[in-house]
Short mmCIF file of C-alpha atoms in Angstrom, two decimals:
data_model
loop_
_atom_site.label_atom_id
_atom_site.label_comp_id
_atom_site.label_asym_id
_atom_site.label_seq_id
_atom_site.Cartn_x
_atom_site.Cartn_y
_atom_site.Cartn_z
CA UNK A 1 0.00 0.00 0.00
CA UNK A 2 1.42 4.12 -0.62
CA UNK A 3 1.72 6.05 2.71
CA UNK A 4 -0.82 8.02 2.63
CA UNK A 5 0.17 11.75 3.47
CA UNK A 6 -2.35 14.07 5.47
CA UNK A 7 -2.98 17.59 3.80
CA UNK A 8 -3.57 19.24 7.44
CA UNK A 9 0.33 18.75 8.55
CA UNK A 10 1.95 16.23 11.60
CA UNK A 11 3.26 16.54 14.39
CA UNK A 12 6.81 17.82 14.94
CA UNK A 13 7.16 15.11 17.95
CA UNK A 14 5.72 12.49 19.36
CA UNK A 15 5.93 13.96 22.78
CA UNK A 16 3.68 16.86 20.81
CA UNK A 17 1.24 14.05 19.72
CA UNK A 18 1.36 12.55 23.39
CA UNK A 19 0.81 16.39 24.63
CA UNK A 20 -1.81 16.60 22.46
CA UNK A 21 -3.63 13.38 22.81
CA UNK A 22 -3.27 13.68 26.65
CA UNK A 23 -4.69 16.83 26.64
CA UNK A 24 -7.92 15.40 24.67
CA UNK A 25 -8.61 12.75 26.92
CA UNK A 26 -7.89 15.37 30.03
CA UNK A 27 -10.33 17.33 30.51
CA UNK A 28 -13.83 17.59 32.49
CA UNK A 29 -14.00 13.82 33.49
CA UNK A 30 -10.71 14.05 35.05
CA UNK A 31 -11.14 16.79 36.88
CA UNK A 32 -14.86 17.02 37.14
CA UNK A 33 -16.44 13.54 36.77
CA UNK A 34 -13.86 10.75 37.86
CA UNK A 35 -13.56 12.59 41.53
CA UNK A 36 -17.50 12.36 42.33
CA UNK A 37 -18.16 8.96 40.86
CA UNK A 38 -15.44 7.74 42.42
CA UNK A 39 -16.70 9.57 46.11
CA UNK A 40 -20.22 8.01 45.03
CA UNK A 41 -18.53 4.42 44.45
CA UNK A 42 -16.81 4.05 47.66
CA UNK A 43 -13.37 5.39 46.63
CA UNK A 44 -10.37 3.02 46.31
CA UNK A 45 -12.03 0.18 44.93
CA UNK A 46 -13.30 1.91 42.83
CA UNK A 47 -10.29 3.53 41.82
CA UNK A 48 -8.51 -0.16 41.47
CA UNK A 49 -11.43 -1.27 38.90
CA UNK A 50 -10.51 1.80 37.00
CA UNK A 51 -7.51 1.13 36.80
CA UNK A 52 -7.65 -2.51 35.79
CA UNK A 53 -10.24 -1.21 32.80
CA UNK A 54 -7.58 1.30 31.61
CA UNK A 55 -5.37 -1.46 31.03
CA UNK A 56 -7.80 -3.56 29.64
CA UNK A 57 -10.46 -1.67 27.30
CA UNK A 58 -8.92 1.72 27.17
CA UNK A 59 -5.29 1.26 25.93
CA UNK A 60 -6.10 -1.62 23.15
CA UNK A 61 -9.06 0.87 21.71
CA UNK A 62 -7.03 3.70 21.74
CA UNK A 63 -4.21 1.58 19.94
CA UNK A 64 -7.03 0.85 17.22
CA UNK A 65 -8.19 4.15 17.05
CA UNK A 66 -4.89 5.64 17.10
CA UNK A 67 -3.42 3.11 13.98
CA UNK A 68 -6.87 3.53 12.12
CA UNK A 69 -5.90 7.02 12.02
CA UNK A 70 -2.32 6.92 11.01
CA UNK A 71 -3.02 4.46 8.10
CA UNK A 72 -5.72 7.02 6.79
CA UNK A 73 -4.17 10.18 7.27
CA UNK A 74 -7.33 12.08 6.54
CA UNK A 75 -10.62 12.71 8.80
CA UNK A 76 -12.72 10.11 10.50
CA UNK A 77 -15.10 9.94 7.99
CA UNK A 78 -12.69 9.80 4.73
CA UNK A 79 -10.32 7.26 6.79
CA UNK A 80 -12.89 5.32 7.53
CA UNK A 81 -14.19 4.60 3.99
CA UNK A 82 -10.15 4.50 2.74
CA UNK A 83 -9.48 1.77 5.21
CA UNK A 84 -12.63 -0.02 4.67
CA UNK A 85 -11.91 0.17 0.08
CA UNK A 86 -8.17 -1.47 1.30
CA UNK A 87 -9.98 -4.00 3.24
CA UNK A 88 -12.48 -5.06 0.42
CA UNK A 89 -15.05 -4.00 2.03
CA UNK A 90 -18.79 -1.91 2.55
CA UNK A 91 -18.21 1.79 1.74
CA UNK A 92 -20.88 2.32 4.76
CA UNK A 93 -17.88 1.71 7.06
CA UNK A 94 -17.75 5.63 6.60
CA UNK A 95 -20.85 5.77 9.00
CA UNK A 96 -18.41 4.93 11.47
CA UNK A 97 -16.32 8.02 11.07
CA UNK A 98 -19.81 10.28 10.93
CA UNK A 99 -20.75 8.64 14.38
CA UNK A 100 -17.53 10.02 15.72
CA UNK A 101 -17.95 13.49 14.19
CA UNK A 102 -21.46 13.85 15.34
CA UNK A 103 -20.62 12.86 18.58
CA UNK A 104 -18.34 15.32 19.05
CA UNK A 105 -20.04 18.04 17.32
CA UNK A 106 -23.21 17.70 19.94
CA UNK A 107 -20.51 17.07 23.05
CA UNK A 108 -18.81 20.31 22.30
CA UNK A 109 -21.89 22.16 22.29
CA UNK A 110 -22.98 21.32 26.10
CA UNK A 111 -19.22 21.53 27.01
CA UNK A 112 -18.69 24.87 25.93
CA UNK A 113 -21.62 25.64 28.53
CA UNK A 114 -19.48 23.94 31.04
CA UNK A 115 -16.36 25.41 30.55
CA UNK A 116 -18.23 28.87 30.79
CA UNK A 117 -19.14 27.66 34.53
CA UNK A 118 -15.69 27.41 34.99
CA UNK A 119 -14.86 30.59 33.42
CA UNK A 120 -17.10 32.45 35.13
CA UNK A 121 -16.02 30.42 38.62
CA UNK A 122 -12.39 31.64 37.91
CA UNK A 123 -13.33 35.24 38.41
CA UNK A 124 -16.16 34.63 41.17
CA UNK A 125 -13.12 32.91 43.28
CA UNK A 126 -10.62 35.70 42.46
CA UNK A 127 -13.28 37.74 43.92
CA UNK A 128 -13.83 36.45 47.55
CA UNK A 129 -17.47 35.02 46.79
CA UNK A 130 -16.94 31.66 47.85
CA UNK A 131 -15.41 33.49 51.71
CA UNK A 132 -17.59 32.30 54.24
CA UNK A 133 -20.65 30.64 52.23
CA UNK A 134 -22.88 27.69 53.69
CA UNK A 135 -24.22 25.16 51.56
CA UNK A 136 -27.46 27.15 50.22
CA UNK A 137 -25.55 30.54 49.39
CA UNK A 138 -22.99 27.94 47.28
CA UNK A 139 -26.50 26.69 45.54
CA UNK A 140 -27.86 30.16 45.03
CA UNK A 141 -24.31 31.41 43.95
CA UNK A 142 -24.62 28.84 41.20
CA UNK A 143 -27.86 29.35 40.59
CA UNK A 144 -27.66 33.23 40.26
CA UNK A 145 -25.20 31.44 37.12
CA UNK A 146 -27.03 28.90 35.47
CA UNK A 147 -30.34 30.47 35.61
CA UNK A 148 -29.53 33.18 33.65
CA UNK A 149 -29.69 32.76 30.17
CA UNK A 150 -27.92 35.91 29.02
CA UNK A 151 -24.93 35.51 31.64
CA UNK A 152 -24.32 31.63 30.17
CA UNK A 153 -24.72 32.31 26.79
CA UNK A 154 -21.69 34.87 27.22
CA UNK A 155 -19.60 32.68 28.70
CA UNK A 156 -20.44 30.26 25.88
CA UNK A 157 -19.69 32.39 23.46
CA UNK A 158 -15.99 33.26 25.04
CA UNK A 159 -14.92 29.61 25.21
CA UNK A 160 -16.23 28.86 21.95
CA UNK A 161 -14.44 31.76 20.30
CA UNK A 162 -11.20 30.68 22.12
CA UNK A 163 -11.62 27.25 20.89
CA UNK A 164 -12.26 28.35 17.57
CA UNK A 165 -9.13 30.86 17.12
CA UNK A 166 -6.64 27.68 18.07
CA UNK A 167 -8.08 25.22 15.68
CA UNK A 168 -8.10 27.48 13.02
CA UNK A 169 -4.46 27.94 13.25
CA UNK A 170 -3.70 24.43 11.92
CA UNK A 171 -1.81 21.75 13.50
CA UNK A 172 1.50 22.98 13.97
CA UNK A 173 0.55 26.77 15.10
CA UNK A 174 -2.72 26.20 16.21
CA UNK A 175 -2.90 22.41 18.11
CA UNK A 176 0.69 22.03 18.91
CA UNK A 177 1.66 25.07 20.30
CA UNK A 178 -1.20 25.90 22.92
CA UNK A 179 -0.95 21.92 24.31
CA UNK A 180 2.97 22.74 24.80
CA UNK A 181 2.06 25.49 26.56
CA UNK A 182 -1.45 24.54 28.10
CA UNK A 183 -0.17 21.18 28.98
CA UNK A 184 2.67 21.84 31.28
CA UNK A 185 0.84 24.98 32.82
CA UNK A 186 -1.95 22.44 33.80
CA UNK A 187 -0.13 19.89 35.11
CA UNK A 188 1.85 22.56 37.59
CA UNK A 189 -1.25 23.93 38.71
CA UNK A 190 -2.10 20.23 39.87
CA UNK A 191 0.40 19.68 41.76
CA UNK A 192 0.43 23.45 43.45
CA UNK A 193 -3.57 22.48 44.79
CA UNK A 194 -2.39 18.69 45.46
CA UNK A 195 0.82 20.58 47.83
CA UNK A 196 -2.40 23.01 49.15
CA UNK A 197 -4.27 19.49 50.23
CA UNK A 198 -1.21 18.00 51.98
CA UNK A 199 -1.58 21.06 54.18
CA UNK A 200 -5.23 21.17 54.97
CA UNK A 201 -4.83 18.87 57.75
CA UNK A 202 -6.87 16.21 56.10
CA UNK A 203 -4.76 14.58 53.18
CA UNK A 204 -4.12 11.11 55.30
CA UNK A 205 -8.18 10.72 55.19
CA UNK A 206 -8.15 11.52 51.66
CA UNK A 207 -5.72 9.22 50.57
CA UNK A 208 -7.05 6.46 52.61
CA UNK A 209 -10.33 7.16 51.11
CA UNK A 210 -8.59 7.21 47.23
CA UNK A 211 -6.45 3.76 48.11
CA UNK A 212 -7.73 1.84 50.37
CA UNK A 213 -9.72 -0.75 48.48
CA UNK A 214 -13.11 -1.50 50.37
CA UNK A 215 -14.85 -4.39 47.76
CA UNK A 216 -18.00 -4.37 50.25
CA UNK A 217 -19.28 -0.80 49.26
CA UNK A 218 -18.33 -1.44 45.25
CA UNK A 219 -21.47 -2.74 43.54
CA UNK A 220 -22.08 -4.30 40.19
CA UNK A 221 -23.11 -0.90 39.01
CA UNK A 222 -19.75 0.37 40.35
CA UNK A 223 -17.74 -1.95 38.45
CA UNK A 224 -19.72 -0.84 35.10
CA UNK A 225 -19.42 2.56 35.75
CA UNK A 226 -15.63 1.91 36.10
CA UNK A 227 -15.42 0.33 33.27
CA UNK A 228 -17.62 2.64 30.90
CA UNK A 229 -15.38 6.11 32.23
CA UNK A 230 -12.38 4.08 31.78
CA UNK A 231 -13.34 4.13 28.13
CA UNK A 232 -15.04 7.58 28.14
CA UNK A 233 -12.13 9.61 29.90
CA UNK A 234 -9.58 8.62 26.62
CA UNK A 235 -11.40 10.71 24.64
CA UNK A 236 -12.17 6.78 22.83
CA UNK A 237 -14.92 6.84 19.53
CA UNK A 238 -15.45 10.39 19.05
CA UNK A 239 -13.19 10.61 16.30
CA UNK A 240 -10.86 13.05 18.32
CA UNK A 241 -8.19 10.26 18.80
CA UNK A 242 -8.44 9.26 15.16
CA UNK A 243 -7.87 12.20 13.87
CA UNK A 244 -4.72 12.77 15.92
CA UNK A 245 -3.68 9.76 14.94
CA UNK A 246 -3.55 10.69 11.10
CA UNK A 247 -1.03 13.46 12.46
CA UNK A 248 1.18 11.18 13.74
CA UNK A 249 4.85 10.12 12.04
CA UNK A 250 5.22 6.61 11.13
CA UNK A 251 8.66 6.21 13.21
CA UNK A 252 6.75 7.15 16.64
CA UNK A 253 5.40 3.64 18.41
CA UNK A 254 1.99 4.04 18.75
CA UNK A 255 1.82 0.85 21.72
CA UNK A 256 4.48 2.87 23.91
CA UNK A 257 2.91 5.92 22.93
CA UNK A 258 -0.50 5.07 23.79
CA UNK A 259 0.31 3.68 27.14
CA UNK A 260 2.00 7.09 27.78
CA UNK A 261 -1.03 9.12 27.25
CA UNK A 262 -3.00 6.45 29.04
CA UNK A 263 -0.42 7.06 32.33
CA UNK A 264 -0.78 10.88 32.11
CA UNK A 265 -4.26 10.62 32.01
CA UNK A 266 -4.97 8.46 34.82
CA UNK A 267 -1.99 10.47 36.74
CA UNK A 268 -4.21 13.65 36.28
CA UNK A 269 -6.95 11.81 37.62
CA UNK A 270 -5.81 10.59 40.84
CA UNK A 271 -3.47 13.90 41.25
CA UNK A 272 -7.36 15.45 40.64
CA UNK A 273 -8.69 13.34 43.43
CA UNK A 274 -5.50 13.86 45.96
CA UNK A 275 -6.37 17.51 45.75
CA UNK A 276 -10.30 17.46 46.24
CA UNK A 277 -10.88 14.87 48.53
CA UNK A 278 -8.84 16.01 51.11
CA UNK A 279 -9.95 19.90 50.86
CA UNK A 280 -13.45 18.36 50.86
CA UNK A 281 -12.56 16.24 54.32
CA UNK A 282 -11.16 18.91 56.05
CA UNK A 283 -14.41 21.15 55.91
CA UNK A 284 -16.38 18.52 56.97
CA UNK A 285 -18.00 18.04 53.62
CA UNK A 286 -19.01 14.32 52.04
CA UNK A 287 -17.27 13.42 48.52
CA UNK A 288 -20.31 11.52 46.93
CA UNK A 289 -22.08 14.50 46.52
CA UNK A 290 -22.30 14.17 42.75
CA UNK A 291 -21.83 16.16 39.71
CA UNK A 292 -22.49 19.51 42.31
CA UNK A 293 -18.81 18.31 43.57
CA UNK A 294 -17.29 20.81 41.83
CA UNK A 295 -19.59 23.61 41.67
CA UNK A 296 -21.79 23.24 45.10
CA UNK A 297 -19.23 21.35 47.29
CA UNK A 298 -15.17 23.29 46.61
CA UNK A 299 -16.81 26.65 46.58
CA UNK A 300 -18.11 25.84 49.93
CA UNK A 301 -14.22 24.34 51.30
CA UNK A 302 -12.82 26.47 49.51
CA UNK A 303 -14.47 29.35 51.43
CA UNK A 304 -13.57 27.81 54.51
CA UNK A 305 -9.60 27.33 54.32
CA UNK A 306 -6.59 29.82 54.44
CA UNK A 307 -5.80 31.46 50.78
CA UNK A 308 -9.00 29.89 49.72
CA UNK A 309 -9.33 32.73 47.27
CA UNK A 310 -6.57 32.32 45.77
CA UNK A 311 -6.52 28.34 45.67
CA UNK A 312 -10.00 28.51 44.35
CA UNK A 313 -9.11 30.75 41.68
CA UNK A 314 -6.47 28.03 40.71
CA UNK A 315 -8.16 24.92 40.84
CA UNK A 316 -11.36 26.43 37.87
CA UNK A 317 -8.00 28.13 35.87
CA UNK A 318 -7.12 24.10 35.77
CA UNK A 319 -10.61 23.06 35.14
CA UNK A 320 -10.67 25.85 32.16
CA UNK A 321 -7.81 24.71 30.77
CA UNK A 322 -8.16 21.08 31.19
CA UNK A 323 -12.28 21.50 28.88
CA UNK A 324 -10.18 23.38 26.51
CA UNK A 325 -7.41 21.30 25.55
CA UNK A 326 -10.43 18.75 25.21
CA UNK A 327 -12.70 20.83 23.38
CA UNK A 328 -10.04 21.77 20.39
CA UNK A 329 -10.15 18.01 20.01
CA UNK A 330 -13.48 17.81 19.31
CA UNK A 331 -13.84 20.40 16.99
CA UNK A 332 -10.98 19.46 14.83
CA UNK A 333 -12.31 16.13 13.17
CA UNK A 334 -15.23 17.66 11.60
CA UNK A 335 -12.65 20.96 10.80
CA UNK A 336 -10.47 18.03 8.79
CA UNK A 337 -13.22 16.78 7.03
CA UNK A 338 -14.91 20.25 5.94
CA UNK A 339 -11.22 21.36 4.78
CA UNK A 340 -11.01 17.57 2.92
CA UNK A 341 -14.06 17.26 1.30
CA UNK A 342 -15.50 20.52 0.43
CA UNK A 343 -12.37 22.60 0.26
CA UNK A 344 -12.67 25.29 2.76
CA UNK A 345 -10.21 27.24 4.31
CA UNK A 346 -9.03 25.96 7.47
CA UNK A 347 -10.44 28.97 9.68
CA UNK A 348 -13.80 29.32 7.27
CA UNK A 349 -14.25 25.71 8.26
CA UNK A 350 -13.28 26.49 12.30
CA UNK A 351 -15.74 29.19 12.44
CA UNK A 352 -18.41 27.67 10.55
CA UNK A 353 -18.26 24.17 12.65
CA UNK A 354 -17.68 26.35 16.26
CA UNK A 355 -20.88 28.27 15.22
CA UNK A 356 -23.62 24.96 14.61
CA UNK A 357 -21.84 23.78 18.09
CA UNK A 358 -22.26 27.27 19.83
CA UNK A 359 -25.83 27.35 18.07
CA UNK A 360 -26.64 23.65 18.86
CA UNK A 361 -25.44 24.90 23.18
CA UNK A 362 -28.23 27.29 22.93
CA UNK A 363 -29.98 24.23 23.63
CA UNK A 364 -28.10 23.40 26.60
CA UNK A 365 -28.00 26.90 27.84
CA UNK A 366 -31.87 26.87 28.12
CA UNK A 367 -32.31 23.43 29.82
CA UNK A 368 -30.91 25.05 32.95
CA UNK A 369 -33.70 28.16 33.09
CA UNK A 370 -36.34 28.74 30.36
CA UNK A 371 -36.29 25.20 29.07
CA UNK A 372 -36.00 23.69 32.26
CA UNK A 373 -38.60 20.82 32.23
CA UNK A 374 -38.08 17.61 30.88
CA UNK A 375 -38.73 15.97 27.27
CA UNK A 376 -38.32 12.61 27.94
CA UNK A 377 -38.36 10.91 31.32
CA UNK A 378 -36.82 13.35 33.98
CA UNK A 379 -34.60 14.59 31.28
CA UNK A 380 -34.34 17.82 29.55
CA UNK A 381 -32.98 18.79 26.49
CA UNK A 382 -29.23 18.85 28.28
CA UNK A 383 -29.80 15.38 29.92
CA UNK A 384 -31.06 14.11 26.39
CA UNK A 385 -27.57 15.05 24.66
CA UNK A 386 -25.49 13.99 27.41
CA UNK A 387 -26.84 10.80 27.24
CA UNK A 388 -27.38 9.74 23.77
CA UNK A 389 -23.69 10.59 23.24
CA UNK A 390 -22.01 9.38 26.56
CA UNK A 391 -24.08 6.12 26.93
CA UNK A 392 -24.71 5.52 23.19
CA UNK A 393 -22.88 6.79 20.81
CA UNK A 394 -19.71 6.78 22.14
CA UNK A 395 -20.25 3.23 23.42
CA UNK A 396 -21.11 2.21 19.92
CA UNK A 397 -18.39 3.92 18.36
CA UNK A 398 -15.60 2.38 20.43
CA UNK A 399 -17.01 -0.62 19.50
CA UNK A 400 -17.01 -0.85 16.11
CA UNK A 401 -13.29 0.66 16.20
CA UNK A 402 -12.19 -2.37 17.74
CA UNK A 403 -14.51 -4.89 15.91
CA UNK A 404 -12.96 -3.05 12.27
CA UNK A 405 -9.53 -3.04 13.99
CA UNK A 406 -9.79 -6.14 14.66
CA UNK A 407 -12.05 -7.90 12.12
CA UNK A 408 -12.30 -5.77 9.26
CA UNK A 409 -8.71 -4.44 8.84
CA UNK A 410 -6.07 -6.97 7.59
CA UNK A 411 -3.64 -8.53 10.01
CA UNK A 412 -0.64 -7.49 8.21
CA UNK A 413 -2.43 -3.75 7.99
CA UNK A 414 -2.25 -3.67 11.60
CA UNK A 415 0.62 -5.47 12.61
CA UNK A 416 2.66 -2.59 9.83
CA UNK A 417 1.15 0.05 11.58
CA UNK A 418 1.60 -1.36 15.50
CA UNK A 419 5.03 -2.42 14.35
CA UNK A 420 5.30 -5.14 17.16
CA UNK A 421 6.04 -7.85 14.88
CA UNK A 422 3.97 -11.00 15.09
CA UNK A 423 5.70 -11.37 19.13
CA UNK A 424 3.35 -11.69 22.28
CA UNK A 425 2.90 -8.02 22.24
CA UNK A 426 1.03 -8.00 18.87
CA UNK A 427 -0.92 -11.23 19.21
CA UNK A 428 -2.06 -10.22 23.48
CA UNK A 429 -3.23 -6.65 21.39
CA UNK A 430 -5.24 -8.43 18.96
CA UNK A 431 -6.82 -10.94 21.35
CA UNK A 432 -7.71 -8.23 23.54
CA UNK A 433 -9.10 -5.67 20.75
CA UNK A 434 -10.87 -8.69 18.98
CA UNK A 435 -12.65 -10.80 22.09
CA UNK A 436 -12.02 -8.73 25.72
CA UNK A 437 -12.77 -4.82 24.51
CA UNK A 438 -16.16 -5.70 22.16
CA UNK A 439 -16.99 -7.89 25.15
CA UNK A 440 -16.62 -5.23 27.80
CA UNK A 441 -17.66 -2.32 25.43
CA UNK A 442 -20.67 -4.57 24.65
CA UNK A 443 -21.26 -5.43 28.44
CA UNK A 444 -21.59 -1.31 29.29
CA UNK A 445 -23.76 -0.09 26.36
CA UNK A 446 -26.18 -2.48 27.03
CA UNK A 447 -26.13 -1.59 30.98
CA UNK A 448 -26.82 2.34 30.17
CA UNK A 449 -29.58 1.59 27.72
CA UNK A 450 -31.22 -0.68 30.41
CA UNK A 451 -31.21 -4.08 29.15
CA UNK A 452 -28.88 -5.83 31.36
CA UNK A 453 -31.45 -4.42 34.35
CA UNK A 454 -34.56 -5.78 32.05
CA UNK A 455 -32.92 -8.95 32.26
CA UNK A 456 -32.04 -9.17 36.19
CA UNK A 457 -35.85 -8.17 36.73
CA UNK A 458 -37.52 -11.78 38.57
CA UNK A 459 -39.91 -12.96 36.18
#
């Protein structure tokens, strides 16, 4: 077969890939998520399960999605139906690239609304709100946020824009150079709230709580959960990782590669959870309070400890940075395809994709004041999105990466790319990417869309 050549550039490094992939997968479930459903699943268990699924689902699929990328050089959607001509096989393989593009188009929209939070947190810190608030001026501080349409729509708008002016800048001076930067910056202001923790007087208790396994309070549920956010928080089958991929040079080894980006991320999630749960502990506060973790629960600690202000001003900086690195991801796949397929300019295509997800966010925007009341179930318009693309498509989409990885695509297509040989390493990849990932993958989507639950119901 000819290398194939991607229009949009490559990498000057793999470290800049690795910086770049990493900062995909880090973002809002690192920081946000993975810290509250961890408190909610009784901690280090928890944590250990995670861990195990990493190893097990997350690094073979991102291996796949990372090689399917490389070989195609070109968007989701065009690699997709490249790799699927080389194989012999259906065009409609293509579908699998749109899944991926969709699903990140509709993800970025309701992040963006997120990341405002956090944007507009940064300054509400900097300002001494949080000093001295109980737990219902922290819910009417966030409510005096989200229930104003005008005030989230703003901050919207400002992390779309910035989102939009780095993809638009290419690969090289637009991808690479704010991860180099964003990256490191990130990581330091980790460590700086993990070295605030080990001084609130309650980091023993938190790290007992992160690492000492207790199996009696981890339920089947637990273990799925594990298992699903294992897959979710590597940025897996939303064509983000795919797309990096076809950026990548052919002398960087995408196995030690991968399991790079897969130690960063999971570093940045327990560094995430060293910092909160102890800061949570020492005021007193529980850590399964849920998604209002973040938002409801740190204000209120925050407001509480020496330099608070300051610390709290920190910690949503990190959580800004950490949704954008993520969200520039996101936007890029269908960027490549628009700049592919119907020619655009690179920064016609940025803006034009960053406005239908800013647009689409109106949606989410309203779901939290004028369009609060639900559709479908208990679920608004916000819950709808959220969870036909974090329980179903992205389910589905890792998925059929690893059933074309490993069925569709030709062994010695693989093994070329992987460039492992036809040794233990290649043949433990395959058996895991062909039998264990579909099967775990398989076992999660149908938890989240209820049919494992029909099926435990007595008769």
């Amino acid at each position: 077969m000819t290398k194939r050549v991607s229009i949009h550039g490559q990498w000057s490094s793999r470290w800049a890939f690795i910086l770049a992939a990493t900062g995909s997968a880090v973002g809002l479930g690192n920081i946000w998520k993975f810290p509250y459903i961890a408190g909610e699943n009784g901690g280090g268990a928890f944590v250990l399960v995670y861990l195990l699924c990493i190893v097990a689902i997350g690094v073979p699929t991102m291996m796949a999605e990372i090689l399917l990328g490389r070989r195609g050089r070109q968007s989701p959607i065009n690699t997709m139906q490249s790799l699927a001509a080389e194989a012999g096989r259906s065009p409609r393989w293509r579908a699998l690239g749109w899944l991926g593009v969709l699903a990140g188009v509709l993800i970025l929209s309701y992040y963006s609304v997120v990341a405002g939070w956090a944007l507009a947190y940064i300054f509400r810190a900097g300002t001494g709100a949080f000093t001295g608030i109980d737990s219902a001026q922290a819910a009417a501080l966030f409510e005096s946020l989200t229930g104003d349409p005008q005030l989230l729509i703003a901050w919207h708008t400002t992390f779309m824009a910035l989102t939009i002016l780095i993809v638009s800048r290419g690969v090289r001076s637009g991808l690479e150079s704010a991860v180099k930067v964003l990256m490191p910056v990130m990581l330091v202001l980790l460590l700086v709230l993990v070295g605030y923790a080990l001084n609130s007087g309650a980091f023993q208790q938190g790290i007992r709580f992160m690492f000492s396994p207790n199996f009696a309070e981890l339920t089947a549920t637990g273990v799925l959960v594990a298992m699903g956010h294992a897959f979710f928080t590597l940025s897996l089958g939303m064509g983000a990782i795919m797309v990096y991929g076809s950026y990548l040079s052919r002398r960087a080894s995408i196995a030690r590669t991968t399991f790079t980006i897969a130690a960063l991320d999971t570093l940045v999630a327990v560094l995430a959870g060293m910092a909160i749960f102890p800061i949570v502990f020492a005021s007193g506060l529980q850590p399964g309070e849920g998604p209002g973790l973040v938002f409801l629960t740190l204000p209120i600690s925050f407001g509480q400890m020496p330099w608070g202000a300051f610390f709290g001003t920190l910690f949503f900086i990190l959580l800004a940075f950490a949704a954008w690195t993520s969200a520039i991801s996101l936007l890029e796949p269908a960027v490549a395809w628009l700049v592919e397929t119907v020619g655009w300019k690179r920064s016609t295509a940025a803006l034009a994709t960053g406005t239908l997800c800013w647009f689409v966010g109106l949606g989410t925007v309203f779901s939290f004041n004028v369009w609060s009341e639900p559709l479908i179930g208990e679920r608004n318009l916000f819950g709808i999105i959220d969870f036909v693309t974090s329980n179903i498509m992205l389910p589905l989409g890792g998925l059929l990466i690893a059933v074309f990885a490993g069925w569709v695509l030709g062994r010695d297509a693989s093994r070329d790319e992987l460039a492992l040989g036809d040794g233990r390493g290649y043949r433990a990849w395959r058996f895991f990417v062909r039998y264990v990932t579909p099967l775990a993958v398989g076992i999660v989507f149908l938890h989240v869309v209820g049919v494992l639950d029909l099926l435990a119901r007595p008769a």
